[in-house]
Coordinates of C-alpha atoms in Angstrom, one line a residue:
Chain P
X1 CA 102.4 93.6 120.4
X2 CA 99.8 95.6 120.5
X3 CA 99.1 99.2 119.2
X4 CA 98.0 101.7 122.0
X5 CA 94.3 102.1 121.4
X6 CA 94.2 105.9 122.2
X7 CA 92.4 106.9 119.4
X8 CA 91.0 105.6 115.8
X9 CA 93.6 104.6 112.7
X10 CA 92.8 105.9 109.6
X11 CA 93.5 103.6 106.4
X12 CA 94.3 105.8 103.3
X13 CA 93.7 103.9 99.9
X14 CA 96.4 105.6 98.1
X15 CA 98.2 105.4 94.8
X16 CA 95.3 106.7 92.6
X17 CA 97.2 108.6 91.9
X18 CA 100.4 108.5 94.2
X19 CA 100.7 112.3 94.7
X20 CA 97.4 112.6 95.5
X21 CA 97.4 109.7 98.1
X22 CA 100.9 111.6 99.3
X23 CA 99.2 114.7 99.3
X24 CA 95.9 113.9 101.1
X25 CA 98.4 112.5 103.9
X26 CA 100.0 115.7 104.4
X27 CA 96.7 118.3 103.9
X28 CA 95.5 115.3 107.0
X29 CA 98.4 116.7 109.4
X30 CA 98.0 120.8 108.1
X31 CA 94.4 120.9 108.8
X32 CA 94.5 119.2 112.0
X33 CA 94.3 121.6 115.0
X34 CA 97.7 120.0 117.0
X35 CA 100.1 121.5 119.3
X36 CA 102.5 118.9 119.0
X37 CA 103.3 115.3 116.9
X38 CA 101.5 113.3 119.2
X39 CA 97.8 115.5 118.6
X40 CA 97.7 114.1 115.6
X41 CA 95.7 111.5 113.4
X42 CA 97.6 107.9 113.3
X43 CA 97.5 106.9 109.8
X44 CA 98.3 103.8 107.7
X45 CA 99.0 104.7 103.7
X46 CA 99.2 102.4 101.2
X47 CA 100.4 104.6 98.6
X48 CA 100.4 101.9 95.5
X49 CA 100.2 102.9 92.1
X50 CA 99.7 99.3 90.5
X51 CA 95.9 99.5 90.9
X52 CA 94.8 99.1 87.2
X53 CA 93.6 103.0 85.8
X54 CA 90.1 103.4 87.1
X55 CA 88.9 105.5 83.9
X56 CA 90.3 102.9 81.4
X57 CA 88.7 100.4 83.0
X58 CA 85.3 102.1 83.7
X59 CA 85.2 103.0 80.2
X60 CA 85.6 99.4 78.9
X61 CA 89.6 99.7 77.8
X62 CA 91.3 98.0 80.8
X63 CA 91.7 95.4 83.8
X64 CA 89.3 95.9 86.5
X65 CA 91.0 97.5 89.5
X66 CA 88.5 96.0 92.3
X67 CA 90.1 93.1 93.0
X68 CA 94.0 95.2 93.5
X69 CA 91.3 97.9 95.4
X70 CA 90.3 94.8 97.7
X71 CA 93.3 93.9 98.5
X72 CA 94.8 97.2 99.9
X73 CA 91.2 97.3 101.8
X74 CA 92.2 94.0 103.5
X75 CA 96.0 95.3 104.2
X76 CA 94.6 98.2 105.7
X77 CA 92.5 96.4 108.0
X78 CA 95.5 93.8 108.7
X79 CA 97.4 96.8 109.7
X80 CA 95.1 97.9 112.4
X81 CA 93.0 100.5 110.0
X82 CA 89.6 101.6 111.9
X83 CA 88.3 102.9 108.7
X84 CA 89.4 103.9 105.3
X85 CA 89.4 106.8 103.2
X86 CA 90.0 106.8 99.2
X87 CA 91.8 109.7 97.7
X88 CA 90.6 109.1 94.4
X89 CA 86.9 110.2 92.9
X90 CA 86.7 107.8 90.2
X91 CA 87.7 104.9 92.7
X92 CA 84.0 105.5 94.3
X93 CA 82.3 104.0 91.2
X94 CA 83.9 100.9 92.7
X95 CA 82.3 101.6 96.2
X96 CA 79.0 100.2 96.8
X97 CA 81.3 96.5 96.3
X98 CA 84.4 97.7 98.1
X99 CA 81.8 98.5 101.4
X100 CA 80.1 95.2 101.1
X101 CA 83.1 93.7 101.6
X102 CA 85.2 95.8 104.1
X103 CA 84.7 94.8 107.8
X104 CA 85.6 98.9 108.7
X105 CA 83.9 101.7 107.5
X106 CA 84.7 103.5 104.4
X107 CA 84.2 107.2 104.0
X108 CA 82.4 108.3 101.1
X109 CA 84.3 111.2 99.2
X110 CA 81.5 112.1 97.2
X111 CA 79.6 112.8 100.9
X112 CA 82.4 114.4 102.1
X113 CA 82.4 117.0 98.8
X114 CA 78.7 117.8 99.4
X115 CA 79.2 118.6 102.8
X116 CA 82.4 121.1 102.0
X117 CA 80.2 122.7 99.5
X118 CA 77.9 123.7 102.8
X119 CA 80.6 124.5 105.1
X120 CA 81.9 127.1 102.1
X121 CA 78.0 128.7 102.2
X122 CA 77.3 127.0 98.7
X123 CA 74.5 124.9 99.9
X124 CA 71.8 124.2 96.9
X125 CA 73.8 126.5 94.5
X126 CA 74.1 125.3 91.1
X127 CA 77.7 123.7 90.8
X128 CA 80.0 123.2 88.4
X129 CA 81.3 119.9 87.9
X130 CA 85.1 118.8 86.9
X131 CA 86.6 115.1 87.0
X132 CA 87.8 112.5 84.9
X133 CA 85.9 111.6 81.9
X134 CA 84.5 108.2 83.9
X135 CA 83.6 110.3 86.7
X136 CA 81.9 112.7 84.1
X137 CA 80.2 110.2 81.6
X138 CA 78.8 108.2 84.6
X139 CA 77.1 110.5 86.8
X140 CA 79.0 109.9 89.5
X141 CA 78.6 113.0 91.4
X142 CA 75.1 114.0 89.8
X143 CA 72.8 112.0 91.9
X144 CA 74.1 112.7 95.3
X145 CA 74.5 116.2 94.4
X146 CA 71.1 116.6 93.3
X147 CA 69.6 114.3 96.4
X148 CA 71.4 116.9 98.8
X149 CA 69.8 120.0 96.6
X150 CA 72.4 121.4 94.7
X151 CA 71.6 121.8 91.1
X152 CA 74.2 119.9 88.7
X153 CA 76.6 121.5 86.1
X154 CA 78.6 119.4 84.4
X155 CA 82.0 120.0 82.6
X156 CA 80.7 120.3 78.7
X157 CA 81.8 116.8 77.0
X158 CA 83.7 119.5 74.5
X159 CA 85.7 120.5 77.6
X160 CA 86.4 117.2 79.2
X161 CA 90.0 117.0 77.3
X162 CA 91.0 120.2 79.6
X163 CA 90.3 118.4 82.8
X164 CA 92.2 115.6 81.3
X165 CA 94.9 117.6 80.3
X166 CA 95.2 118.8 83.9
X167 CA 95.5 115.6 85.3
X168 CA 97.8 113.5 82.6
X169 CA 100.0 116.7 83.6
X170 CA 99.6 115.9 87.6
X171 CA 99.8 112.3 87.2
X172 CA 103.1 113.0 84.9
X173 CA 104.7 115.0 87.6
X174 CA 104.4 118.2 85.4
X175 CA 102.2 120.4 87.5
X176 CA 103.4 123.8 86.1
X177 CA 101.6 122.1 82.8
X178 CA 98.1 121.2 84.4
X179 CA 96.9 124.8 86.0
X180 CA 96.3 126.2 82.3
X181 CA 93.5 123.8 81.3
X182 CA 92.1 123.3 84.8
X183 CA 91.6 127.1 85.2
X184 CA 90.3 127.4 81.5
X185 CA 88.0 124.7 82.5
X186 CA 86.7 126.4 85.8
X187 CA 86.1 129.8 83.7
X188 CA 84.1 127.6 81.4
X189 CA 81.9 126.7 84.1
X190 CA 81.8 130.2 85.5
X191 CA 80.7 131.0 81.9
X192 CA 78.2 128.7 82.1
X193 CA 76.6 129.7 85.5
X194 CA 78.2 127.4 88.0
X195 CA 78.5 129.5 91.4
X196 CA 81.0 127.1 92.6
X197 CA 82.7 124.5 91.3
X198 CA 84.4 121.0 92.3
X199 CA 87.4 119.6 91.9
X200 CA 86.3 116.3 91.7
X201 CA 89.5 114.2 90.7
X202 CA 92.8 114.1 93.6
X203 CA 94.6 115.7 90.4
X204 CA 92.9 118.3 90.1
X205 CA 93.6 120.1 93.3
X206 CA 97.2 119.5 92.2
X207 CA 96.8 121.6 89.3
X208 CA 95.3 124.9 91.3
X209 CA 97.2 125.9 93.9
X210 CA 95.9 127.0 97.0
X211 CA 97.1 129.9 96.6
X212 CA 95.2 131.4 93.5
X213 CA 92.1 129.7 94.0
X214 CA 90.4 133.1 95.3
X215 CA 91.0 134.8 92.3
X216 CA 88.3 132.3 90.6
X217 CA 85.4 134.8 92.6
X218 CA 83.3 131.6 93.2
X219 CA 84.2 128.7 95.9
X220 CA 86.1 125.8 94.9
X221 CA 85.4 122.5 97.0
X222 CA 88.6 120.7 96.7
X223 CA 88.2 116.5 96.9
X224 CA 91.6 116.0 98.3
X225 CA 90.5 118.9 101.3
X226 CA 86.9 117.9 101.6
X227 CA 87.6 114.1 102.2
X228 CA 90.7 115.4 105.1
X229 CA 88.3 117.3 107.0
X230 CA 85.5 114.1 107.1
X231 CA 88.3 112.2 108.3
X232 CA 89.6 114.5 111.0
X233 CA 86.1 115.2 111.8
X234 CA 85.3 111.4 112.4
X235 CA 89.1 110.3 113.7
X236 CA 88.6 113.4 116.6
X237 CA 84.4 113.0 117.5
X238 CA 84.8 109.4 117.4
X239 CA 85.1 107.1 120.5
X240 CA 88.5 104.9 120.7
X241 CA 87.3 101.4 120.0
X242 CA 87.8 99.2 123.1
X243 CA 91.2 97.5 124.2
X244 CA 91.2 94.4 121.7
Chain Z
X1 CA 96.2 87.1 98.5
X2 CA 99.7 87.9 97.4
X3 CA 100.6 91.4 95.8
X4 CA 102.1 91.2 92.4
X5 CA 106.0 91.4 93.2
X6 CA 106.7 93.2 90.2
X7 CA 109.2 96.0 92.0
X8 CA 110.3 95.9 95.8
X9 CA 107.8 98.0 98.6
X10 CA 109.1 100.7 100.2
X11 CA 108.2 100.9 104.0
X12 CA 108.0 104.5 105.8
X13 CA 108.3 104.5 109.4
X14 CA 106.8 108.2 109.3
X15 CA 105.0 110.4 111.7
X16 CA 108.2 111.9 113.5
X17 CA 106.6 114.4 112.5
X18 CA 103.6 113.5 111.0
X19 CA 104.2 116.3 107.9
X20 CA 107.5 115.2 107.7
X21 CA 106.0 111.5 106.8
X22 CA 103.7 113.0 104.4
X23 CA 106.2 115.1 103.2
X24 CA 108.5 112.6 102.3
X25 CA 105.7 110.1 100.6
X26 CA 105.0 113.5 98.6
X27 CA 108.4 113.9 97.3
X28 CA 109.6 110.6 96.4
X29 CA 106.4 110.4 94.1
X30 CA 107.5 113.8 92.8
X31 CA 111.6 112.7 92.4
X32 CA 110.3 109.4 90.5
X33 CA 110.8 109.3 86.8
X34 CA 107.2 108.3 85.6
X35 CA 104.8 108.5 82.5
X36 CA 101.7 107.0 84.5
X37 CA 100.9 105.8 88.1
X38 CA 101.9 102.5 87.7
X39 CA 105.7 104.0 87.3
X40 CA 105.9 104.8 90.7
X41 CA 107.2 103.0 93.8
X42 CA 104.5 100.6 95.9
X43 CA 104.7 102.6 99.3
X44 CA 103.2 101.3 103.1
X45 CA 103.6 104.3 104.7
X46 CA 103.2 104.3 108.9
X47 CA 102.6 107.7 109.5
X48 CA 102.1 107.2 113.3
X49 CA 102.4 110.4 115.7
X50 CA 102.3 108.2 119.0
X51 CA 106.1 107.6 118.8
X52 CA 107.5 109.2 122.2
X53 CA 109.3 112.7 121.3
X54 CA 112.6 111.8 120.3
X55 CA 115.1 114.5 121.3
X56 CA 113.5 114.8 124.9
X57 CA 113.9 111.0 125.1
X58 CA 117.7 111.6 124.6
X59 CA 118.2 114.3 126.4
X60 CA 116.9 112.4 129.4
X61 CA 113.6 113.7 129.6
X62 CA 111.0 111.6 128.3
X63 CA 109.6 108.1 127.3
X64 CA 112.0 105.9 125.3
X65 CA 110.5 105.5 121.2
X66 CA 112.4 102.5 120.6
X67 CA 109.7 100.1 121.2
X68 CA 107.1 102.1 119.8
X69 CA 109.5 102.2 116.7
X70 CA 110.0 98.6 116.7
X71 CA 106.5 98.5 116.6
X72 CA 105.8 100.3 113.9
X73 CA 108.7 98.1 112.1
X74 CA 106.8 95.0 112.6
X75 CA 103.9 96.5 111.3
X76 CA 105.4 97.7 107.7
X77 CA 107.2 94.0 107.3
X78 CA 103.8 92.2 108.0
X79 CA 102.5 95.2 105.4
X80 CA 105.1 93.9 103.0
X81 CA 107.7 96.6 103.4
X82 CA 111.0 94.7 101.5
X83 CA 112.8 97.4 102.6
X84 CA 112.0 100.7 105.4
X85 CA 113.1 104.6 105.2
X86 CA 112.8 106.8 108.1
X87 CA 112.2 110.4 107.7
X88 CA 113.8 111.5 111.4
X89 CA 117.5 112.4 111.6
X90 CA 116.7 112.1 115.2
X91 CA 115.6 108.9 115.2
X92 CA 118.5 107.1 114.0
X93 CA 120.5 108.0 117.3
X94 CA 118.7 104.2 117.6
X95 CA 119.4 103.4 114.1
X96 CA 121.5 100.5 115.1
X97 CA 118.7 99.1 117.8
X98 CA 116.3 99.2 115.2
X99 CA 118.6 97.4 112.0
X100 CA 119.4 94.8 114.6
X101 CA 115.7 93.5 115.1
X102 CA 114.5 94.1 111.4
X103 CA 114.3 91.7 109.1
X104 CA 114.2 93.7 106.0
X105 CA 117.3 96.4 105.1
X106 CA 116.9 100.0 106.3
X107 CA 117.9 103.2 104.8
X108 CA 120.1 105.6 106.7
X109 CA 119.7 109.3 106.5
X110 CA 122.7 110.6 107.5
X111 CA 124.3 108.3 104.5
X112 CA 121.8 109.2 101.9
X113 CA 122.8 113.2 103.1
X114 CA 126.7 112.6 102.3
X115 CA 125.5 111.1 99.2
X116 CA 123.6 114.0 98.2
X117 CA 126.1 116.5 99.6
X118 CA 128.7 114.5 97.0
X119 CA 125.8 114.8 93.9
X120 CA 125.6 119.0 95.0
X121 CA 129.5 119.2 94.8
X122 CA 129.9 119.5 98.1
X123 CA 132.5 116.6 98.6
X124 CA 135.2 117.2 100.8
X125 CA 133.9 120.7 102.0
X126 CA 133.2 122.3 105.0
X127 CA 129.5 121.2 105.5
X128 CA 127.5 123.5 108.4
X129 CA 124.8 121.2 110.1
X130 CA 121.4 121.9 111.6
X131 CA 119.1 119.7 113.2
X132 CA 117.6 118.8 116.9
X133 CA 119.2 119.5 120.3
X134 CA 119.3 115.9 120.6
X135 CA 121.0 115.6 116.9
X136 CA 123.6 118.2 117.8
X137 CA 124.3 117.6 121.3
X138 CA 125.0 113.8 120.7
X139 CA 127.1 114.3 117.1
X140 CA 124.5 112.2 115.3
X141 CA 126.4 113.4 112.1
X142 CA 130.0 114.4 113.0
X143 CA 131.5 110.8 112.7
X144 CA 129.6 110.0 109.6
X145 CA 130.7 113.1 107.7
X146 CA 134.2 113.1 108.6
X147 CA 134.7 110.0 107.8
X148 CA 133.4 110.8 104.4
X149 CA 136.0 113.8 103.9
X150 CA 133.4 116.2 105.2
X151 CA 134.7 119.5 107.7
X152 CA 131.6 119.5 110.1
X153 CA 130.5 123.0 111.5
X154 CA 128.2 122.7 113.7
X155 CA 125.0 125.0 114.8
X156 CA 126.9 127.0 117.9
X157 CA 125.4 126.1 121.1
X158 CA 123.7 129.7 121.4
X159 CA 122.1 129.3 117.8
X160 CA 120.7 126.3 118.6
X161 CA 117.2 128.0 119.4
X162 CA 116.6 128.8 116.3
X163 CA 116.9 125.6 115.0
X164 CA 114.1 124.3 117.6
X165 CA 111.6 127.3 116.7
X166 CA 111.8 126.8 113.0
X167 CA 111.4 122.7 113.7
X168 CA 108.4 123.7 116.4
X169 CA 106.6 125.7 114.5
X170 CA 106.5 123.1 111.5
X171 CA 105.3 121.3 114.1
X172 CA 102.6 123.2 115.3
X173 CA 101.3 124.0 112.0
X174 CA 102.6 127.2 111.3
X175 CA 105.1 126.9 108.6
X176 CA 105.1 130.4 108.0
X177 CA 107.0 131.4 111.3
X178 CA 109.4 128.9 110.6
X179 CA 111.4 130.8 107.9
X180 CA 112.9 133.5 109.9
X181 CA 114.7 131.4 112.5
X182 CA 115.9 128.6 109.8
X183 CA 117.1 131.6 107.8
X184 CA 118.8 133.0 110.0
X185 CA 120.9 129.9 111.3
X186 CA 122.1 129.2 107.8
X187 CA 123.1 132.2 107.2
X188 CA 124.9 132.4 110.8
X189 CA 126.8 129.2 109.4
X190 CA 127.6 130.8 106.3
X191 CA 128.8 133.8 108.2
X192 CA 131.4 131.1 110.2
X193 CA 132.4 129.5 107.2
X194 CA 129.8 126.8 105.6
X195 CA 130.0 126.0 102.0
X196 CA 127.2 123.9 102.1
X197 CA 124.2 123.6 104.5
X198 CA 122.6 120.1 105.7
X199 CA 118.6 120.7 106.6
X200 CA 119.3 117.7 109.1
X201 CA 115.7 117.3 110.8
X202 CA 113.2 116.4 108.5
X203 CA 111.0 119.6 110.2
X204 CA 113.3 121.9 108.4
X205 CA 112.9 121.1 104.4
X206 CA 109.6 122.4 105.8
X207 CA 110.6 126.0 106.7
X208 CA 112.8 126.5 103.6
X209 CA 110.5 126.5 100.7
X210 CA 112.6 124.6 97.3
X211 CA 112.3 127.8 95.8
X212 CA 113.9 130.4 98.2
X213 CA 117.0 128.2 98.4
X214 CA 119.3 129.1 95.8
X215 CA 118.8 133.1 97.3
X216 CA 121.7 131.6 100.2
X217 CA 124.5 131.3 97.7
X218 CA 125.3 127.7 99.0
X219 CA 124.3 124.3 98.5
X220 CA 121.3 123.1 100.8
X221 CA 121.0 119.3 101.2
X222 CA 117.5 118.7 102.5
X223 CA 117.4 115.6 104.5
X224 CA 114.0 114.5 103.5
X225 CA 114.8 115.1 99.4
X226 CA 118.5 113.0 100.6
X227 CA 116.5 110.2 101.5
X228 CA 113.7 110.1 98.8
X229 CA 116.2 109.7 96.7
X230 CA 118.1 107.0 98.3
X231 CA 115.3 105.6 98.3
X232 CA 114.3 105.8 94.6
X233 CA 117.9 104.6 93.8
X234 CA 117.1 101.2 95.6
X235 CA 114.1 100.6 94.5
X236 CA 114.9 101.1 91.1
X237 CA 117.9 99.3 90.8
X238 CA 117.2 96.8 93.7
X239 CA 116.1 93.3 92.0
X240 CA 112.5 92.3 92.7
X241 CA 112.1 89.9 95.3
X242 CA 111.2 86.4 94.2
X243 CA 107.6 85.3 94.5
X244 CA 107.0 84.2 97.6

């Protein structure tokens, strides 16, 4: 039977980690503009946390998730997905292969942080950088944020245990333990010059609520938030594929 | 490719509401014991807002959202769902439509509340319900709690509005606005007699923030919490299905 063809699905690559896939699910539906259930974005989660840890594997301690990352891509698609969004940073070191070999598009979360840093008026500012230490050590974020103009400041390698503390504390469901280090590590960066700063791991908006972020003084870009508005953006501007 | 069947998949049949679906995805990650990601429970969720409204359905004003739910069933069992929550009280007014034509088991909410109404303390007392027109009206929960030892006080038809504006502005995206009017109705139930409140629409865990809730001086049993746990329960005690 098949689906009405109204408007685009969106795949969500979840489970890296879950509350972040959970979360990016839910920030989808609050920052869509909807009078009612029905204006909203149809969306297919696969919220599994058995993909094999991205930073362990990245930095030569664990399985390779890619293949466990190929097949949600391919259950997503089974399910009727008209392109896929990752809730996880460190994930994207993986996406040059998971593209190649997705027959829907994929947005890029790393794209979709760039373009939240113009939205919030911090277009080539000099931004602090926060993630896991895989994300860190291997530049993901450094060359696209440099291409689009933004001059790059990383989280000091002294300072990486913070951002890990934040997010072992997410990922353990201890949140009231993860804002400590996560702000310590944003006031770091402040320090440091950074006139905004990204939270570039799903954890890490976990671990600073929405609610305090202002009292920081510079703009945070949020990866979770960023990668929600691309998809709204591209699930409302683009045309329903045709009847299948 | 087959998924490693090391734990059974939990199917959501979300999107009635949409933030209700995410919600619930949210919570059960957060109600799960776990020391890492892989801890948690696999999770397809459908978090489809197509589904035709439910309550105006029943109340002889709209479309019928049985097939689009049977639809949506179909779609988590090809997914791989071994067994499928629904977060919508209202939607089980076809519960036994939809168990009939799935294959795999499915959870029922208004169970998984008397179960958590028995882990509050609440056994045996008189329990004051909220939830849609359509839930009220048609007694959705009268049966089940009094056959469970329950004393059911129901929302008075003339406090019924406040139930809808809390559960329509959830709905609309302003969960601030829903407070008020989901404040007042449980404490209009209290008034009457309640000793112990069921949130039973998945909007209204929504408009009562967890941490406000103790202020009422009664139990609360949040329908969407109920359920995650139910859920959890199963999961984690439910054998894992032999490879296929």
């Amino acid at each position: 039977m098949a689906e009405p063809r109204d408007r685009p699905v969106l795949g969500v690559l979840g489970g890296m980690g879950p509350l972040a896939g959970a979360t990016f699910a839910g920030r989808l539906v609050a920052l869509t503009p909807a009078a009612r259930d029905q204006d909203h974005i149809p969306v297919i989660l696969r919220n599994d946390p058995r993909v094999p840890d991205r930073s362990s594997a990245r930095l030569g301690q664990g399985e390779d998730p890619l293949e466990a990352m190929l097949r949600g891509i391919r259950l997503l698609e089974r399910a009727g997905a008209d392109l896929i969004a990752i809730p996880c940073n460190t994930a994207h070191l993986w996406f040059d292969q998971l593209a190649a070999q997705a027959k829907v598009p994929l947005l890029h979360i790393i794209e979709s942080v760039c373009d939240d840093l113009e939205r919030l008026g911090a277009g080539g500012c000099r931004v602090g950088l926060m993630g896991t230490a895989a994300t860190l050590q291997l530049g993901l974020y450094r060359g696209p944020l440099q291409r689009r103009g933004f001059d790059v400041l990383e989280t000091a390698p002294e300072d990486v245990r913070l951002c890990t503390q934040a997010i072992d504390a997410v990922k353990t469901n201890h949140p009231e333990r993860a804002l400590a280090p996560a702000a310590a590590c944003i006031e770091r960066l402040i320090e440091r010059g950074a006139q905004a700063v990204v939270l570039g791991c799903t954890e890490l908006p976990l671990a600073v609520p929405h609610a305090g972020r202002r009292a920081f003084g510079v703009p945070l870009t949020d990866s979770i938030d960023a990668l929600a508005r691309a998809a709204i953006a591209r699930c409302t501007m683009a045309a329903a594929p045709a009847e299948a």
